[in-house]
mmCIF file of N, CA, C and O in Angstrom:
data_model
loop_
_atom_site.group_PDB
_atom_site.id
_atom_site.type_symbol
_atom_site.label_atom_id
_atom_site.label_comp_id
_atom_site.label_asym_id
_atom_site.label_seq_id
_atom_site.Cartn_x
_atom_site.Cartn_y
_atom_site.Cartn_z
ATOM 1 N N UNK A 23 0.841 -1.171 0.000
ATOM 2 C CA UNK A 23 0.000 0.000 0.000
ATOM 3 C C UNK A 23 0.889 1.238 0.000
ATOM 4 O O UNK A 23 2.085 1.141 0.241
ATOM 5 N N UNK A 24 0.271 2.392 -0.254
ATOM 6 C CA UNK A 24 1.008 3.642 -0.340
ATOM 7 C C UNK A 24 0.524 4.611 0.726
ATOM 8 O O UNK A 24 -0.666 4.637 1.068
ATOM 9 N N UNK A 25 1.412 5.411 1.249
ATOM 10 C CA UNK A 25 1.087 6.410 2.257
ATOM 11 C C UNK A 25 0.293 7.541 1.605
ATOM 12 O O UNK A 25 0.705 8.067 0.573
ATOM 13 N N UNK A 26 -0.824 7.911 2.206
ATOM 14 C CA UNK A 26 -1.628 9.011 1.658
ATOM 15 C C UNK A 26 -0.996 10.359 1.948
ATOM 16 O O UNK A 26 -1.366 11.353 1.337
ATOM 17 N N UNK A 27 -0.040 10.409 2.868
ATOM 18 C CA UNK A 27 0.599 11.680 3.189
ATOM 19 C C UNK A 27 1.810 11.955 2.308
ATOM 20 O O UNK A 27 1.903 13.004 1.682
ATOM 21 N N UNK A 28 2.727 10.995 2.229
ATOM 22 C CA UNK A 28 3.951 11.233 1.458
ATOM 23 C C UNK A 28 3.973 10.494 0.120
ATOM 24 O O UNK A 28 4.809 10.776 -0.732
ATOM 25 N N UNK A 29 3.069 9.514 -0.075
ATOM 26 C CA UNK A 29 2.978 8.803 -1.346
ATOM 27 C C UNK A 29 3.951 7.654 -1.521
ATOM 28 O O UNK A 29 3.946 6.981 -2.545
ATOM 29 N N UNK A 30 4.783 7.401 -0.532
ATOM 30 C CA UNK A 30 5.757 6.314 -0.646
ATOM 31 C C UNK A 30 5.124 4.990 -0.250
ATOM 32 O O UNK A 30 4.134 4.939 0.472
ATOM 33 N N UNK A 31 5.725 3.910 -0.724
ATOM 34 C CA UNK A 31 5.198 2.582 -0.446
ATOM 35 C C UNK A 31 5.537 2.145 0.981
ATOM 36 O O UNK A 31 6.631 2.393 1.470
ATOM 37 N N UNK A 32 4.546 1.531 1.648
ATOM 38 C CA UNK A 32 4.739 0.990 2.991
ATOM 39 C C UNK A 32 4.301 -0.465 3.019
ATOM 40 O O UNK A 32 3.473 -0.882 2.209
ATOM 41 N N UNK A 33 4.882 -1.233 3.925
ATOM 42 C CA UNK A 33 4.491 -2.635 4.066
ATOM 43 C C UNK A 33 3.037 -2.741 4.517
ATOM 44 O O UNK A 33 2.536 -1.879 5.234
ATOM 45 N N UNK A 34 2.384 -3.837 4.129
ATOM 46 C CA UNK A 34 0.991 -4.031 4.498
ATOM 47 C C UNK A 34 0.803 -4.223 5.993
ATOM 48 O O UNK A 34 -0.253 -3.915 6.532
ATOM 49 N N UNK A 35 1.802 -4.709 6.696
ATOM 50 C CA UNK A 35 1.681 -4.945 8.135
ATOM 51 C C UNK A 35 2.315 -3.825 8.973
ATOM 52 O O UNK A 35 2.460 -3.962 10.180
ATOM 53 N N UNK A 36 2.653 -2.704 8.355
ATOM 54 C CA UNK A 36 3.298 -1.593 9.054
ATOM 55 C C UNK A 36 2.307 -0.879 9.977
ATOM 56 O O UNK A 36 1.123 -0.783 9.688
ATOM 57 N N UNK A 37 2.823 -0.369 11.081
ATOM 58 C CA UNK A 37 2.021 0.406 12.014
ATOM 59 C C UNK A 37 2.115 1.893 11.678
ATOM 60 O O UNK A 37 1.148 2.628 11.802
ATOM 61 N N UNK A 38 3.301 2.323 11.245
ATOM 62 C CA UNK A 38 3.516 3.704 10.823
ATOM 63 C C UNK A 38 4.300 3.717 9.518
ATOM 64 O O UNK A 38 5.002 2.762 9.193
ATOM 65 N N UNK A 39 4.192 4.790 8.781
ATOM 66 C CA UNK A 39 4.977 4.964 7.561
ATOM 67 C C UNK A 39 6.424 5.258 7.971
ATOM 68 O O UNK A 39 6.672 6.177 8.752
ATOM 69 N N UNK A 40 7.373 4.495 7.446
ATOM 70 C CA UNK A 40 8.777 4.685 7.820
ATOM 71 C C UNK A 40 9.369 5.952 7.208
ATOM 72 O O UNK A 40 10.411 6.425 7.644
ATOM 73 N N UNK A 41 8.695 6.522 6.215
ATOM 74 C CA UNK A 41 9.215 7.705 5.534
ATOM 75 C C UNK A 41 8.780 9.009 6.199
ATOM 76 O O UNK A 41 9.570 9.930 6.319
ATOM 77 N N UNK A 42 7.500 9.077 6.618
ATOM 78 C CA UNK A 42 7.004 10.338 7.178
ATOM 79 C C UNK A 42 6.471 10.206 8.597
ATOM 80 O O UNK A 42 6.173 11.210 9.237
ATOM 81 N N UNK A 43 6.299 8.982 9.100
ATOM 82 C CA UNK A 43 5.858 8.785 10.475
ATOM 83 C C UNK A 43 4.362 8.820 10.695
ATOM 84 O O UNK A 43 3.909 8.819 11.836
ATOM 85 N N UNK A 44 3.574 8.849 9.633
ATOM 86 C CA UNK A 44 2.116 8.865 9.780
ATOM 87 C C UNK A 44 1.621 7.505 10.247
ATOM 88 O O UNK A 44 2.142 6.473 9.853
ATOM 89 N N UNK A 45 0.584 7.509 11.078
ATOM 90 C CA UNK A 45 0.031 6.266 11.616
ATOM 91 C C UNK A 45 -0.774 5.541 10.547
ATOM 92 O O UNK A 45 -1.440 6.158 9.724
ATOM 93 N N UNK A 46 -0.715 4.215 10.566
ATOM 94 C CA UNK A 46 -1.492 3.389 9.642
ATOM 95 C C UNK A 46 -2.859 3.154 10.261
ATOM 96 O O UNK A 46 -2.970 2.755 11.411
ATOM 97 N N UNK A 47 -3.906 3.409 9.511
ATOM 98 C CA UNK A 47 -5.270 3.215 9.984
ATOM 99 C C UNK A 47 -5.617 1.741 9.966
ATOM 100 O O UNK A 47 -4.997 0.944 9.290
ATOM 101 N N UNK A 48 -6.682 1.392 10.674
ATOM 102 C CA UNK A 48 -7.085 -0.007 10.761
ATOM 103 C C UNK A 48 -7.585 -0.547 9.430
ATOM 104 O O UNK A 48 -7.532 -1.737 9.182
ATOM 105 N N UNK A 49 -8.069 0.336 8.545
ATOM 106 C CA UNK A 49 -8.550 -0.135 7.247
ATOM 107 C C UNK A 49 -7.432 -0.241 6.219
ATOM 108 O O UNK A 49 -7.675 -0.532 5.066
ATOM 109 N N UNK A 50 -6.188 0.008 6.635
ATOM 110 C CA UNK A 50 -5.052 -0.156 5.743
ATOM 111 C C UNK A 50 -4.573 1.125 5.101
ATOM 112 O O UNK A 50 -3.546 1.129 4.464
ATOM 113 N N UNK A 51 -5.276 2.228 5.267
ATOM 114 C CA UNK A 51 -4.815 3.480 4.701
ATOM 115 C C UNK A 51 -3.889 4.159 5.691
ATOM 116 O O UNK A 51 -3.934 3.896 6.888
ATOM 117 N N UNK A 52 -3.064 5.024 5.193
ATOM 118 C CA UNK A 52 -2.108 5.724 6.037
ATOM 119 C C UNK A 52 -2.445 7.191 6.022
ATOM 120 O O UNK A 52 -2.708 7.770 4.983
ATOM 121 N N UNK A 53 -2.468 7.805 7.187
ATOM 122 C CA UNK A 53 -2.744 9.231 7.276
ATOM 123 C C UNK A 53 -2.235 9.763 8.596
ATOM 124 O O UNK A 53 -1.896 9.010 9.498
ATOM 125 N N UNK A 54 -2.199 11.080 8.735
ATOM 126 C CA UNK A 54 -1.740 11.666 9.982
ATOM 127 C C UNK A 54 -2.774 11.407 11.061
ATOM 128 O O UNK A 54 -3.962 11.465 10.824
ATOM 129 N N UNK A 55 -2.303 11.110 12.246
ATOM 130 C CA UNK A 55 -3.232 10.988 13.356
ATOM 131 C C UNK A 55 -3.628 12.395 13.768
ATOM 132 O O UNK A 55 -2.845 13.314 13.733
ATOM 133 N N UNK A 56 -4.877 12.549 14.140
ATOM 134 C CA UNK A 56 -5.353 13.877 14.489
ATOM 135 C C UNK A 56 -6.714 13.822 15.111
ATOM 136 O O UNK A 56 -6.972 12.997 15.972
ATOM 137 N N UNK A 57 -7.587 14.674 14.677
ATOM 138 C CA UNK A 57 -8.918 14.811 15.240
ATOM 139 C C UNK A 57 -9.807 13.635 14.857
ATOM 140 O O UNK A 57 -9.784 13.152 13.744
ATOM 141 N N UNK A 58 -10.622 13.222 15.814
ATOM 142 C CA UNK A 58 -11.565 12.134 15.591
ATOM 143 C C UNK A 58 -12.891 12.695 15.107
ATOM 144 O O UNK A 58 -13.435 13.634 15.715
ATOM 145 N N UNK A 59 -13.420 12.124 14.058
ATOM 146 C CA UNK A 59 -14.703 12.551 13.506
ATOM 147 C C UNK A 59 -15.817 12.336 14.523
ATOM 148 O O UNK A 59 -16.670 13.205 14.703
ATOM 149 N N UNK A 60 -15.803 11.202 15.197
ATOM 150 C CA UNK A 60 -16.850 10.875 16.166
ATOM 151 C C UNK A 60 -16.821 11.834 17.354
ATOM 152 O O UNK A 60 -17.858 12.341 17.779
ATOM 153 N N UNK A 61 -15.633 12.104 17.876
ATOM 154 C CA UNK A 61 -15.509 13.010 19.014
ATOM 155 C C UNK A 61 -15.959 14.413 18.619
ATOM 156 O O UNK A 61 -16.710 15.066 19.355
ATOM 157 N N UNK A 62 -15.524 14.886 17.462
ATOM 158 C CA UNK A 62 -15.896 16.225 17.007
ATOM 159 C C UNK A 62 -17.408 16.341 16.833
ATOM 160 O O UNK A 62 -18.017 17.339 17.235
ATOM 161 N N UNK A 63 -18.025 15.327 16.253
ATOM 162 C CA UNK A 63 -19.467 15.350 16.050
ATOM 163 C C UNK A 63 -20.242 15.344 17.351
ATOM 164 O O UNK A 63 -21.182 16.122 17.536
ATOM 165 N N UNK A 64 -19.852 14.488 18.273
ATOM 166 C CA UNK A 64 -20.567 14.409 19.547
ATOM 167 C C UNK A 64 -20.358 15.655 20.402
ATOM 168 O O UNK A 64 -21.287 16.116 21.077
ATOM 169 N N UNK A 65 -19.160 16.223 20.371
ATOM 170 C CA UNK A 65 -18.937 17.476 21.092
ATOM 171 C C UNK A 65 -19.779 18.604 20.513
ATOM 172 O O UNK A 65 -20.312 19.431 21.253
ATOM 173 N N UNK A 66 -19.902 18.643 19.197
ATOM 174 C CA UNK A 66 -20.729 19.666 18.564
ATOM 175 C C UNK A 66 -22.191 19.527 18.938
ATOM 176 O O UNK A 66 -22.873 20.514 19.225
ATOM 177 N N UNK A 67 -22.688 18.307 18.971
ATOM 178 C CA UNK A 67 -24.100 18.079 19.274
ATOM 179 C C UNK A 67 -24.405 18.361 20.744
ATOM 180 O O UNK A 67 -25.376 19.050 21.069
ATOM 181 N N UNK A 68 -23.572 17.845 21.651
ATOM 182 C CA UNK A 68 -23.894 17.944 23.063
ATOM 183 C C UNK A 68 -23.304 19.153 23.780
ATOM 184 O O UNK A 68 -23.891 19.640 24.743
ATOM 185 N N UNK A 69 -22.154 19.634 23.339
ATOM 186 C CA UNK A 69 -21.498 20.750 24.028
ATOM 187 C C UNK A 69 -21.207 21.931 23.099
ATOM 188 O O UNK A 69 -20.381 22.783 23.421
ATOM 189 N N UNK A 70 -21.882 21.977 21.975
ATOM 190 C CA UNK A 70 -21.665 23.063 21.017
ATOM 191 C C UNK A 70 -22.087 24.411 21.545
ATOM 192 O O UNK A 70 -21.596 25.446 21.102
ATOM 193 N N UNK A 71 -23.001 24.445 22.505
ATOM 194 C CA UNK A 71 -23.480 25.713 23.052
ATOM 195 C C UNK A 71 -22.364 26.499 23.722
ATOM 196 O O UNK A 71 -22.368 27.729 23.694
ATOM 197 N N UNK A 72 -21.393 25.817 24.306
ATOM 198 C CA UNK A 72 -20.283 26.522 24.955
ATOM 199 C C UNK A 72 -18.987 26.407 24.157
ATOM 200 O O UNK A 72 -17.914 26.730 24.650
ATOM 201 N N UNK A 73 -19.064 25.919 22.929
ATOM 202 C CA UNK A 73 -17.925 25.941 22.015
ATOM 203 C C UNK A 73 -16.866 24.886 22.216
ATOM 204 O O UNK A 73 -15.754 25.032 21.707
ATOM 205 N N UNK A 74 -17.170 23.810 22.932
ATOM 206 C CA UNK A 74 -16.166 22.779 23.178
ATOM 207 C C UNK A 74 -15.686 22.170 21.861
ATOM 208 O O UNK A 74 -14.498 21.904 21.686
ATOM 209 N N UNK A 75 -16.599 21.985 20.919
ATOM 210 C CA UNK A 75 -16.209 21.427 19.614
ATOM 211 C C UNK A 75 -15.260 22.358 18.872
ATOM 212 O O UNK A 75 -14.347 21.892 18.196
ATOM 213 N N UNK A 76 -15.445 23.644 19.002
ATOM 214 C CA UNK A 76 -14.561 24.606 18.333
ATOM 215 C C UNK A 76 -13.148 24.536 18.922
ATOM 216 O O UNK A 76 -12.168 24.545 18.182
ATOM 217 N N UNK A 77 -13.053 24.458 20.236
ATOM 218 C CA UNK A 77 -11.742 24.315 20.869
ATOM 219 C C UNK A 77 -11.081 23.007 20.447
ATOM 220 O O UNK A 77 -9.886 22.974 20.161
ATOM 221 N N UNK A 78 -11.845 21.924 20.399
ATOM 222 C CA UNK A 78 -11.295 20.621 20.012
ATOM 223 C C UNK A 78 -10.754 20.651 18.581
ATOM 224 O O UNK A 78 -9.704 20.081 18.308
ATOM 225 N N UNK A 79 -11.453 21.333 17.684
ATOM 226 C CA UNK A 79 -11.034 21.385 16.293
ATOM 227 C C UNK A 79 -9.938 22.424 16.049
ATOM 228 O O UNK A 79 -9.454 22.574 14.942
ATOM 229 N N UNK A 80 -9.543 23.167 17.089
ATOM 230 C CA UNK A 80 -8.453 24.123 16.958
ATOM 231 C C UNK A 80 -8.878 25.535 16.624
ATOM 232 O O UNK A 80 -8.058 26.401 16.378
ATOM 233 N N UNK A 81 -10.183 25.797 16.621
ATOM 234 C CA UNK A 81 -10.707 27.125 16.319
ATOM 235 C C UNK A 81 -10.945 27.858 17.637
ATOM 236 O O UNK A 81 -12.063 27.912 18.144
ATOM 237 N N UNK A 82 -9.891 28.447 18.177
ATOM 238 C CA UNK A 82 -9.967 29.100 19.482
ATOM 239 C C UNK A 82 -10.896 30.308 19.449
ATOM 240 O O UNK A 82 -11.709 30.501 20.353
ATOM 241 N N UNK A 83 -10.809 31.113 18.402
ATOM 242 C CA UNK A 83 -11.670 32.300 18.293
ATOM 243 C C UNK A 83 -13.145 31.897 18.248
ATOM 244 O O UNK A 83 -13.994 32.538 18.885
ATOM 245 N N UNK A 84 -13.459 30.850 17.506
ATOM 246 C CA UNK A 84 -14.837 30.367 17.446
ATOM 247 C C UNK A 84 -15.323 29.860 18.793
ATOM 248 O O UNK A 84 -16.481 30.057 19.163
ATOM 249 N N UNK A 85 -14.439 29.204 19.545
ATOM 250 C CA UNK A 85 -14.795 28.736 20.875
ATOM 251 C C UNK A 85 -15.073 29.881 21.833
ATOM 252 O O UNK A 85 -16.034 29.837 22.608
ATOM 253 N N UNK A 86 -14.253 30.910 21.766
ATOM 254 C CA UNK A 86 -14.460 32.076 22.628
ATOM 255 C C UNK A 86 -15.745 32.789 22.266
ATOM 256 O O UNK A 86 -16.522 33.184 23.152
ATOM 257 N N UNK A 87 -16.023 32.930 20.973
ATOM 258 C CA UNK A 87 -17.289 33.546 20.551
ATOM 259 C C UNK A 87 -18.491 32.720 20.997
ATOM 260 O O UNK A 87 -19.525 33.277 21.387
ATOM 261 N N UNK A 88 -18.362 31.417 20.959
ATOM 262 C CA UNK A 88 -19.457 30.561 21.422
ATOM 263 C C UNK A 88 -19.715 30.760 22.909
ATOM 264 O O UNK A 88 -20.868 30.783 23.342
ATOM 265 N N UNK A 89 -18.661 30.906 23.690
ATOM 266 C CA UNK A 89 -18.834 31.144 25.122
ATOM 267 C C UNK A 89 -19.495 32.498 25.362
ATOM 268 O O UNK A 89 -20.400 32.620 26.187
ATOM 269 N N UNK A 90 -19.042 33.513 24.644
ATOM 270 C CA UNK A 90 -19.592 34.858 24.825
ATOM 271 C C UNK A 90 -21.082 34.898 24.485
ATOM 272 O O UNK A 90 -21.876 35.526 25.183
ATOM 273 N N UNK A 91 -21.477 34.212 23.408
ATOM 274 C CA UNK A 91 -22.865 34.278 22.948
ATOM 275 C C UNK A 91 -23.690 33.049 23.306
ATOM 276 O O UNK A 91 -24.766 32.837 22.737
ATOM 277 N N UNK A 92 -23.236 32.258 24.270
ATOM 278 C CA UNK A 92 -23.959 31.029 24.614
ATOM 279 C C UNK A 92 -25.363 31.313 25.143
ATOM 280 O O UNK A 92 -26.267 30.496 24.975
ATOM 281 N N UNK A 93 -25.578 32.472 25.735
ATOM 282 C CA UNK A 93 -26.886 32.821 26.279
ATOM 283 C C UNK A 93 -27.928 33.026 25.183
ATOM 284 O O UNK A 93 -29.129 32.958 25.444
ATOM 285 N N UNK A 94 -27.497 33.250 23.934
ATOM 286 C CA UNK A 94 -28.451 33.481 22.845
ATOM 287 C C UNK A 94 -28.993 32.183 22.254
ATOM 288 O O UNK A 94 -30.046 32.196 21.629
ATOM 289 N N UNK A 95 -28.287 31.088 22.426
ATOM 290 C CA UNK A 95 -28.711 29.815 21.845
ATOM 291 C C UNK A 95 -28.196 29.593 20.432
ATOM 292 O O UNK A 95 -28.305 28.488 19.895
ATOM 293 N N UNK A 96 -27.652 30.624 19.822
ATOM 294 C CA UNK A 96 -27.144 30.501 18.453
ATOM 295 C C UNK A 96 -25.977 29.516 18.366
ATOM 296 O O UNK A 96 -25.950 28.675 17.469
ATOM 297 N N UNK A 97 -25.006 29.564 19.297
ATOM 298 C CA UNK A 97 -23.922 28.572 19.226
ATOM 299 C C UNK A 97 -24.422 27.132 19.352
ATOM 300 O O UNK A 97 -23.815 26.218 18.786
ATOM 301 N N UNK A 98 -25.518 26.916 20.069
ATOM 302 C CA UNK A 98 -26.070 25.562 20.190
ATOM 303 C C UNK A 98 -26.564 25.061 18.843
ATOM 304 O O UNK A 98 -26.337 23.901 18.473
ATOM 305 N N UNK A 99 -27.222 25.932 18.094
ATOM 306 C CA UNK A 99 -27.719 25.556 16.764
ATOM 307 C C UNK A 99 -26.556 25.312 15.814
ATOM 308 O O UNK A 99 -26.532 24.318 15.079
ATOM 309 N N UNK A 100 -25.569 26.205 15.858
ATOM 310 C CA UNK A 100 -24.388 26.054 15.000
ATOM 311 C C UNK A 100 -23.638 24.772 15.358
ATOM 312 O O UNK A 100 -23.217 24.014 14.475
ATOM 313 N N UNK A 101 -23.479 24.499 16.648
ATOM 314 C CA UNK A 101 -22.797 23.290 17.094
ATOM 315 C C UNK A 101 -23.531 22.033 16.669
ATOM 316 O O UNK A 101 -22.920 21.047 16.253
ATOM 317 N N UNK A 102 -24.878 22.066 16.746
ATOM 318 C CA UNK A 102 -25.672 20.923 16.312
ATOM 319 C C UNK A 102 -25.488 20.659 14.824
ATOM 320 O O UNK A 102 -25.259 19.518 14.409
ATOM 321 N N UNK A 103 -25.540 21.708 14.037
ATOM 322 C CA UNK A 103 -25.363 21.564 12.582
ATOM 323 C C UNK A 103 -23.955 21.066 12.257
ATOM 324 O O UNK A 103 -23.776 20.156 11.442
ATOM 325 N N UNK A 104 -22.945 21.655 12.893
ATOM 326 C CA UNK A 104 -21.561 21.212 12.647
ATOM 327 C C UNK A 104 -21.364 19.766 13.077
ATOM 328 O O UNK A 104 -20.701 18.991 12.389
ATOM 329 N N UNK A 105 -21.922 19.395 14.231
ATOM 330 C CA UNK A 105 -21.789 18.027 14.713
ATOM 331 C C UNK A 105 -22.395 17.023 13.759
ATOM 332 O O UNK A 105 -21.797 15.987 13.448
ATOM 333 N N UNK A 106 -23.580 17.319 13.264
ATOM 334 C CA UNK A 106 -24.232 16.426 12.301
ATOM 335 C C UNK A 106 -23.435 16.376 11.009
ATOM 336 O O UNK A 106 -23.271 15.310 10.408
ATOM 337 N N UNK A 107 -22.907 17.520 10.589
ATOM 338 C CA UNK A 107 -22.099 17.568 9.367
ATOM 339 C C UNK A 107 -20.850 16.704 9.505
ATOM 340 O O UNK A 107 -20.506 15.952 8.597
ATOM 341 N N UNK A 108 -20.169 16.809 10.651
ATOM 342 C CA UNK A 108 -18.980 15.987 10.881
ATOM 343 C C UNK A 108 -19.312 14.506 10.793
ATOM 344 O O UNK A 108 -18.597 13.725 10.176
ATOM 345 N N UNK A 109 -20.406 14.109 11.428
ATOM 346 C CA UNK A 109 -20.772 12.691 11.469
ATOM 347 C C UNK A 109 -21.241 12.162 10.118
ATOM 348 O O UNK A 109 -21.123 10.966 9.851
ATOM 349 N N UNK A 110 -21.780 13.033 9.274
ATOM 350 C CA UNK A 110 -22.279 12.601 7.968
ATOM 351 C C UNK A 110 -21.188 12.546 6.897
ATOM 352 O O UNK A 110 -21.392 11.952 5.845
ATOM 353 N N UNK A 111 -20.042 13.180 7.152
ATOM 354 C CA UNK A 111 -18.943 13.137 6.191
ATOM 355 C C UNK A 111 -18.311 11.751 6.172
ATOM 356 O O UNK A 111 -18.325 11.039 7.180
ATOM 357 N N UNK A 112 -17.739 11.404 5.045
ATOM 358 C CA UNK A 112 -16.959 10.163 5.001
ATOM 359 C C UNK A 112 -15.650 10.398 5.747
ATOM 360 O O UNK A 112 -15.243 11.542 5.982
ATOM 361 N N UNK A 113 -14.993 9.311 6.121
ATOM 362 C CA UNK A 113 -13.714 9.430 6.819
ATOM 363 C C UNK A 113 -12.687 10.164 5.974
ATOM 364 O O UNK A 113 -11.905 10.968 6.481
ATOM 365 N N UNK A 114 -12.686 9.916 4.672
ATOM 366 C CA UNK A 114 -11.725 10.565 3.775
ATOM 367 C C UNK A 114 -11.974 12.067 3.700
ATOM 368 O O UNK A 114 -11.030 12.857 3.693
ATOM 369 N N UNK A 115 -13.253 12.483 3.631
ATOM 370 C CA UNK A 115 -13.559 13.912 3.586
ATOM 371 C C UNK A 115 -13.113 14.600 4.870
ATOM 372 O O UNK A 115 -12.514 15.682 4.835
ATOM 373 N N UNK A 116 -13.407 13.989 6.010
ATOM 374 C CA UNK A 116 -13.026 14.573 7.288
ATOM 375 C C UNK A 116 -11.519 14.665 7.418
ATOM 376 O O UNK A 116 -10.981 15.686 7.830
ATOM 377 N N UNK A 117 -10.822 13.590 7.051
ATOM 378 C CA UNK A 117 -9.357 13.587 7.107
ATOM 379 C C UNK A 117 -8.759 14.676 6.233
ATOM 380 O O UNK A 117 -7.832 15.365 6.634
ATOM 381 N N UNK A 118 -9.288 14.842 5.025
ATOM 382 C CA UNK A 118 -8.712 15.837 4.116
ATOM 383 C C UNK A 118 -8.994 17.257 4.589
ATOM 384 O O UNK A 118 -8.193 18.155 4.344
ATOM 385 N N UNK A 119 -10.094 17.477 5.274
ATOM 386 C CA UNK A 119 -10.427 18.819 5.749
ATOM 387 C C UNK A 119 -9.723 19.199 7.033
ATOM 388 O O UNK A 119 -9.322 20.355 7.212
ATOM 389 N N UNK A 120 -9.582 18.244 7.967
ATOM 390 C CA UNK A 120 -9.122 18.613 9.299
ATOM 391 C C UNK A 120 -7.824 17.974 9.751
ATOM 392 O O UNK A 120 -7.230 18.424 10.711
ATOM 393 N N UNK A 121 -7.366 16.927 9.117
ATOM 394 C CA UNK A 121 -6.142 16.253 9.552
ATOM 395 C C UNK A 121 -5.087 16.322 8.467
ATOM 396 O O UNK A 121 -4.669 15.313 7.923
ATOM 397 N N UNK A 122 -4.630 17.515 8.161
ATOM 398 C CA UNK A 122 -3.655 17.698 7.092
ATOM 399 C C UNK A 122 -2.260 17.591 7.627
ATOM 400 O O UNK A 122 -1.907 17.887 8.681
#
């Protein structure tokens, strides 16, 4: 198989790519370890009102804005939509958007 990060060939039983150090996924693809789609989605759905999902995804400004405006309920709606969006994406789409 080939590493999706550096494009070099890796052994089928490898745990990490020997060329770039990216972790091998359980389905046999290689990519950088990073944010979990499931965690991001659930944080958005359940804790999006206070911006926990924004902090988890690395958007500090968005998290602070969510805390400031949490009394309006708008961050809860945004967090719910983002959480559902994260969960509905394929693993490849999520990886390409957030785990570069």
